[in-house]
PDB file of C-alpha atoms in Angstrom:
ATOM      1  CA  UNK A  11     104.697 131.582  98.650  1.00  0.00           C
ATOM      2  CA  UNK A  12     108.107 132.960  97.311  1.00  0.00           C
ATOM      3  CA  UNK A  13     107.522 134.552  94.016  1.00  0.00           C
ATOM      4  CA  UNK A  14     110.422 134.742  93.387  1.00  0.00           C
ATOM      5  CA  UNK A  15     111.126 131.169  93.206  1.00  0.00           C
ATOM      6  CA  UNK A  16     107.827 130.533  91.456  1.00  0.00           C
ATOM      7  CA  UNK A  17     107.745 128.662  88.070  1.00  0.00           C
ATOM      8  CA  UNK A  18     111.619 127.468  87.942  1.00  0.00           C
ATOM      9  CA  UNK A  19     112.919 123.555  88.867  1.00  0.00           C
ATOM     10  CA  UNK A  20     113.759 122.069  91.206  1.00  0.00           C
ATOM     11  CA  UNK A  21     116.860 121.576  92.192  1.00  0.00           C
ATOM     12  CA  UNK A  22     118.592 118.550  93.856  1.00  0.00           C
ATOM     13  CA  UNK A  23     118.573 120.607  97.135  1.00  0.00           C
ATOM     14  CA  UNK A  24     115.406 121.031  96.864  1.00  0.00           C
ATOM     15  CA  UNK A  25     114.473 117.392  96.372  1.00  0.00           C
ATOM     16  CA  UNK A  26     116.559 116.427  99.095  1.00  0.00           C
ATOM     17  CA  UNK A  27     114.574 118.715 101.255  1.00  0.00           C
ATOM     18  CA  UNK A  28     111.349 116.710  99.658  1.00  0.00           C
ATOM     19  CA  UNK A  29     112.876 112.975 100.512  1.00  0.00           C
ATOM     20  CA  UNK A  30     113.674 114.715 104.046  1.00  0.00           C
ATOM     21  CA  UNK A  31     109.893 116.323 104.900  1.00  0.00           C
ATOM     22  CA  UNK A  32     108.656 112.416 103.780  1.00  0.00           C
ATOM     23  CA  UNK A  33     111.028 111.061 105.968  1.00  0.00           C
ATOM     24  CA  UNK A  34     109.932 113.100 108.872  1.00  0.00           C
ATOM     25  CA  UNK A  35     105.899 112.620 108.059  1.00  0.00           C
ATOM     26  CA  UNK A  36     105.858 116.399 106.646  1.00  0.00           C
ATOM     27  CA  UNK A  37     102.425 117.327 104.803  1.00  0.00           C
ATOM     28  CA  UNK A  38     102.783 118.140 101.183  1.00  0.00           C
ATOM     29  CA  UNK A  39     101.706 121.188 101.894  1.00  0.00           C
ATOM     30  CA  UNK A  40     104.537 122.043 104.825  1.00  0.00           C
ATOM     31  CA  UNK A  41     107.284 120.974 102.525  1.00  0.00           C
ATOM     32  CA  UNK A  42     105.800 123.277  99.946  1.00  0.00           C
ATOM     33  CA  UNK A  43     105.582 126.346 101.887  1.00  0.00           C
ATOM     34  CA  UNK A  44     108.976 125.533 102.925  1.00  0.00           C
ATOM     35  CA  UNK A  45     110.614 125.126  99.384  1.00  0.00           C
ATOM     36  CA  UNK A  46     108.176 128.368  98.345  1.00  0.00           C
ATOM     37  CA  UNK A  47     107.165 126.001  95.545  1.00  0.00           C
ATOM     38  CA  UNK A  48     102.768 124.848  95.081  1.00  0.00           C
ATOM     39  CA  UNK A  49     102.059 121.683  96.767  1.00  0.00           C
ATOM     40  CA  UNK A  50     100.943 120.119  93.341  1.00  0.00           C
ATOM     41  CA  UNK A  51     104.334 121.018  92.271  1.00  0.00           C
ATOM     42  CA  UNK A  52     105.691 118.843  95.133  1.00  0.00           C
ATOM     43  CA  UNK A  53     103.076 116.038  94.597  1.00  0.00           C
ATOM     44  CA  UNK A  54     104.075 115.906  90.839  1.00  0.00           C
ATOM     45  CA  UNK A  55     107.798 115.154  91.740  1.00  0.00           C
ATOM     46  CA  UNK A  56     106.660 112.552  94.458  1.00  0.00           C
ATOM     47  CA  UNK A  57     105.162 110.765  91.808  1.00  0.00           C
ATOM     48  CA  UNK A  58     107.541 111.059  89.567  1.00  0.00           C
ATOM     49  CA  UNK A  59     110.958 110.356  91.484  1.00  0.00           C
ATOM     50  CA  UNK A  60     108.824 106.767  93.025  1.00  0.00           C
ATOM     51  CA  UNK A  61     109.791 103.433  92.053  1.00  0.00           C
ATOM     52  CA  UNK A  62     109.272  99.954  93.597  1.00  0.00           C
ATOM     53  CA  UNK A  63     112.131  99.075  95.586  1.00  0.00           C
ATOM     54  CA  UNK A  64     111.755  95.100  94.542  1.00  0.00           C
ATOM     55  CA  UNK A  65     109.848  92.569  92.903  1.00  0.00           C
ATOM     56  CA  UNK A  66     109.098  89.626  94.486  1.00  0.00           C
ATOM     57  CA  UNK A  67     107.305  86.299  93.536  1.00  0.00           C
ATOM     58  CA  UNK A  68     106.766  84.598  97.059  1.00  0.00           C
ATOM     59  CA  UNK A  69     103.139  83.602  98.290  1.00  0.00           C
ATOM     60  CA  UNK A  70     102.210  86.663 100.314  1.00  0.00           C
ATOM     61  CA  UNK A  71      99.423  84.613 102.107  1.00  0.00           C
ATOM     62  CA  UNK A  72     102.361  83.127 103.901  1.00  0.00           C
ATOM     63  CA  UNK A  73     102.641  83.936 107.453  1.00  0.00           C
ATOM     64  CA  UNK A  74     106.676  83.382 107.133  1.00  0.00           C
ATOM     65  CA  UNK A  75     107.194  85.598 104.210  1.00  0.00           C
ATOM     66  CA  UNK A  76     109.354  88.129 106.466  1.00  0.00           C
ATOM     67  CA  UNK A  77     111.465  85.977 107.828  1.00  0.00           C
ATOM     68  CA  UNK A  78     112.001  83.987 104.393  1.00  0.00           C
ATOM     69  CA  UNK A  79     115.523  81.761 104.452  1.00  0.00           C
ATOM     70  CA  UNK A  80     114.275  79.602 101.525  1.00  0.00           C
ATOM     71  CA  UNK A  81     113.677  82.443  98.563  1.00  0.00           C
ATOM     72  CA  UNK A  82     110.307  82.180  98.392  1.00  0.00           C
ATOM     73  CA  UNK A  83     109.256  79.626  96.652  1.00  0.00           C
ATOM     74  CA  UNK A  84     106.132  79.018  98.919  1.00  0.00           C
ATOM     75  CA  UNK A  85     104.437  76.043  96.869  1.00  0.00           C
ATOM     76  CA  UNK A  86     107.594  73.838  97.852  1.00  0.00           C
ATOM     77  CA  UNK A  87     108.719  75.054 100.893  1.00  0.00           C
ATOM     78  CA  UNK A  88     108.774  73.068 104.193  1.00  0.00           C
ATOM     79  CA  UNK A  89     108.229  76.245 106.812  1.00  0.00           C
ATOM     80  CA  UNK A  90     105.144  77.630 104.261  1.00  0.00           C
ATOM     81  CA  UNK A  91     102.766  78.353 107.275  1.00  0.00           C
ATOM     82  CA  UNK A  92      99.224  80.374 106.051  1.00  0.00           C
ATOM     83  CA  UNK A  93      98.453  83.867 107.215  1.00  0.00           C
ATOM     84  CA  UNK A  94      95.438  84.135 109.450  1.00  0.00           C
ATOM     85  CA  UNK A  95      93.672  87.595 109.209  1.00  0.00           C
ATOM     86  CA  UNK A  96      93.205  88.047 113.027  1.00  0.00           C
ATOM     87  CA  UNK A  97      89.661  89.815 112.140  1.00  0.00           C
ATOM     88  CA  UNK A  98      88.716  87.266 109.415  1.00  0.00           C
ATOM     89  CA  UNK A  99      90.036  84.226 109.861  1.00  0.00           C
ATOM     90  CA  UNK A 100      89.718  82.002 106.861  1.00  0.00           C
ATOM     91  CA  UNK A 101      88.157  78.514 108.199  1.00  0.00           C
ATOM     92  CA  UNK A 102      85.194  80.825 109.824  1.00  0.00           C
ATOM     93  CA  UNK A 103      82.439  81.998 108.201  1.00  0.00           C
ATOM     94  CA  UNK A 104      82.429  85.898 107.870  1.00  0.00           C
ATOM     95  CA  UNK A 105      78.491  85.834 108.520  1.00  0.00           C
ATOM     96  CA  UNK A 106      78.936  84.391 112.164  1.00  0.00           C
ATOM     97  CA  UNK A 107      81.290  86.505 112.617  1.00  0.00           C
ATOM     98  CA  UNK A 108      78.809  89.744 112.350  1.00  0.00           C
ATOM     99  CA  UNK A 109      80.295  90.519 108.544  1.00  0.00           C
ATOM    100  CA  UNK A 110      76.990  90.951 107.106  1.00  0.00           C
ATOM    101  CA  UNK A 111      76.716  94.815 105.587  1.00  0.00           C
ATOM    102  CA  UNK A 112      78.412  97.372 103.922  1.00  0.00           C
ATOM    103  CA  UNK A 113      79.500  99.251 106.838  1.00  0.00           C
ATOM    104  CA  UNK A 114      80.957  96.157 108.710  1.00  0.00           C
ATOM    105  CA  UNK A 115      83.153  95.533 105.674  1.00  0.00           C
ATOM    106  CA  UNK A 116      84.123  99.440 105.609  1.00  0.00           C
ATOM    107  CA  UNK A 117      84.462  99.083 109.637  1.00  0.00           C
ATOM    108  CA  UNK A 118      86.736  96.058 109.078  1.00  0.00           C
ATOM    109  CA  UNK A 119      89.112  97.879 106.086  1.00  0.00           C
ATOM    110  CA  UNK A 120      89.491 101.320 108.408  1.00  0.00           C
ATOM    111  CA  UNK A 121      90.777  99.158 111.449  1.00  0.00           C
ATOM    112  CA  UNK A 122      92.801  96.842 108.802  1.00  0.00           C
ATOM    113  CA  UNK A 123      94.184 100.184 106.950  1.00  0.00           C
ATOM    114  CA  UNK A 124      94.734 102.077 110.047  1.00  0.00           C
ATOM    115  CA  UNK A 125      97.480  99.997 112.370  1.00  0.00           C
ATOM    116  CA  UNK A 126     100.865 101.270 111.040  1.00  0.00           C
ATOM    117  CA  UNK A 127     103.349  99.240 109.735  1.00  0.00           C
ATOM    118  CA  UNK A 128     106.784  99.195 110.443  1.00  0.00           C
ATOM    119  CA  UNK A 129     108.136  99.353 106.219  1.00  0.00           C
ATOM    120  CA  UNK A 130     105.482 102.648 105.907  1.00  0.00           C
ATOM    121  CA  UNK A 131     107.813 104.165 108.735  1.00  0.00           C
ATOM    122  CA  UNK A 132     105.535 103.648 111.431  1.00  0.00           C
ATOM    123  CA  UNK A 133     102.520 105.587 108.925  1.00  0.00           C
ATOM    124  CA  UNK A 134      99.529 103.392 108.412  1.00  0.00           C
ATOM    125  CA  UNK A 135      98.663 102.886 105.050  1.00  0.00           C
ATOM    126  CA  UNK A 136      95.930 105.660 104.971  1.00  0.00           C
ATOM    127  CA  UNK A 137      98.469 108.001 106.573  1.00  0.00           C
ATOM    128  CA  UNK A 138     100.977 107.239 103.704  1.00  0.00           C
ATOM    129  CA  UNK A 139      97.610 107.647 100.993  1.00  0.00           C
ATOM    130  CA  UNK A 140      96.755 110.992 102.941  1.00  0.00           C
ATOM    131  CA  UNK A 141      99.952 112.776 101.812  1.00  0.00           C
ATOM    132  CA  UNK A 142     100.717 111.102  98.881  1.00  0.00           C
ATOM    133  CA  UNK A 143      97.161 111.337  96.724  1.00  0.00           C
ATOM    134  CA  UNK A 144      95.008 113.416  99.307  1.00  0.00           C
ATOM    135  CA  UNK A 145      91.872 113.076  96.433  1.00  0.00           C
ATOM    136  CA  UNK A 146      91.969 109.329  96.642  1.00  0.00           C
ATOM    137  CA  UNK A 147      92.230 109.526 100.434  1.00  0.00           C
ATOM    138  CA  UNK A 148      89.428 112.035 100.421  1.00  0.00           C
ATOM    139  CA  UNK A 149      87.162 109.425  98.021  1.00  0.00           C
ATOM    140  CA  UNK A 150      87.807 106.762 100.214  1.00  0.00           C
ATOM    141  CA  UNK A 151      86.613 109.232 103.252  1.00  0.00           C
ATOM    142  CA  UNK A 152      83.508 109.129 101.125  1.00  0.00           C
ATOM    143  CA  UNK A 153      83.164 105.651 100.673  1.00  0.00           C
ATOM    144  CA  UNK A 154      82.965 105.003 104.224  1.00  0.00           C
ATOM    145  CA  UNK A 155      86.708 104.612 104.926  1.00  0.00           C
ATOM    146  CA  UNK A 156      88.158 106.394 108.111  1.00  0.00           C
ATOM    147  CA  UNK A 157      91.563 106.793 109.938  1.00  0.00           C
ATOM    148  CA  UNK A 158      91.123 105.236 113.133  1.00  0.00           C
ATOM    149  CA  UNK A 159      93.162 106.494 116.118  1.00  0.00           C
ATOM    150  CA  UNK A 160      96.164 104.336 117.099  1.00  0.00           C
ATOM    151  CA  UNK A 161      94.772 103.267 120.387  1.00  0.00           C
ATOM    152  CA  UNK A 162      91.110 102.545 119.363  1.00  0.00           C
ATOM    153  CA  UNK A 163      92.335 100.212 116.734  1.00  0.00           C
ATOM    154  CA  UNK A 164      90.869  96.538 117.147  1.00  0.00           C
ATOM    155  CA  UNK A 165      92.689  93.529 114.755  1.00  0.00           C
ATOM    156  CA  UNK A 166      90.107  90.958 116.456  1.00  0.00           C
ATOM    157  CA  UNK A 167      86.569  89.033 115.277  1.00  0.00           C
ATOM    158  CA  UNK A 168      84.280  90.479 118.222  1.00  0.00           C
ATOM    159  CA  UNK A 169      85.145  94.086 116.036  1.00  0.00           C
ATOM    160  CA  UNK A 170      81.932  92.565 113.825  1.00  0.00           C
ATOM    161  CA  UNK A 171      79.730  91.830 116.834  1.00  0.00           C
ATOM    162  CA  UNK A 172      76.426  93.831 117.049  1.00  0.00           C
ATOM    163  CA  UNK A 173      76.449  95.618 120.117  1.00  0.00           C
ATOM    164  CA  UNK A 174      73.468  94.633 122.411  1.00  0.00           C
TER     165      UNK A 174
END
């Protein structure tokens, strides 16, 4: 680290050069020793400079959200069409399905929380808690939550089946 740019602001340059590293999937920690600044410094002015984008009312259990023409207004609307959870599909009971401890549940969540999504950037959304709050990431670690690699990802009910 820099000392000599130790303990001043940072400038718009610099923040540019924050909103860039995000952009590219950059580690706290690589955009710090690029800036010569402490990563905690960078992970203060992540949280700072964020702000929702939007508010929105619609239903988000509906399977047509994204493609929306009639603003949302879900209780009303003739193309309101229910989102199935491909894992836990709501008219089945989660107990024939093989839900029936603790680590199924955290099994289900890691699969769920590891598929990336396409407004994260292509991260998944424990990617995206990784870099920005690495001490909630590392309690959910903990907790039984893991990152599970792209291709050994499974969004289906026989996830929940006991092995024989």
């Amino acid at each position: 680290m820099s000392t000599n740019n130790k303990n001043l602001h940072l400038t718009d340059q610099d923040r540019i050069i924050i909103e860039k590293g995000i952009e590219n999937g950059s580690t706290k920690t690589a955009i710090a020793l690029t800036l010569g600044k402490d990563k905690s410094t960078i992970g203060k002015e992540i949280i700072s400079r964020r702000f929702q984008t939007y508010k929105s009312s619609y239903n988000p259990a509906c399977a047509n959200k994204d493609e929306c023409s009639h603003n949302h207004v879900c209780s009303s609307c003739p193309d309101f069409k229910p989102f199935k959870c491909y894992i836990c599909p709501i008219e089945i009971d989660l107990k024939k399905l093989g839900l029936n401890c603790q680590e199924k549940a955290d099994l289900m969540v890691s699969h769920i929380n590891s598929q990336s999504k396409e407004n994260l950037k292509a991260k998944s959304p424990l990617e995206m808690m990784e870099f920005l709050n690495s001490e909630l990431y590392k309690r959910f670690i903990e907790y039984g939550i893991e990152k599970i690699e792209r291709d050994q990802i499974v969004l289906k009910p026989y996830l929940l089946k006991d092995k024989k």
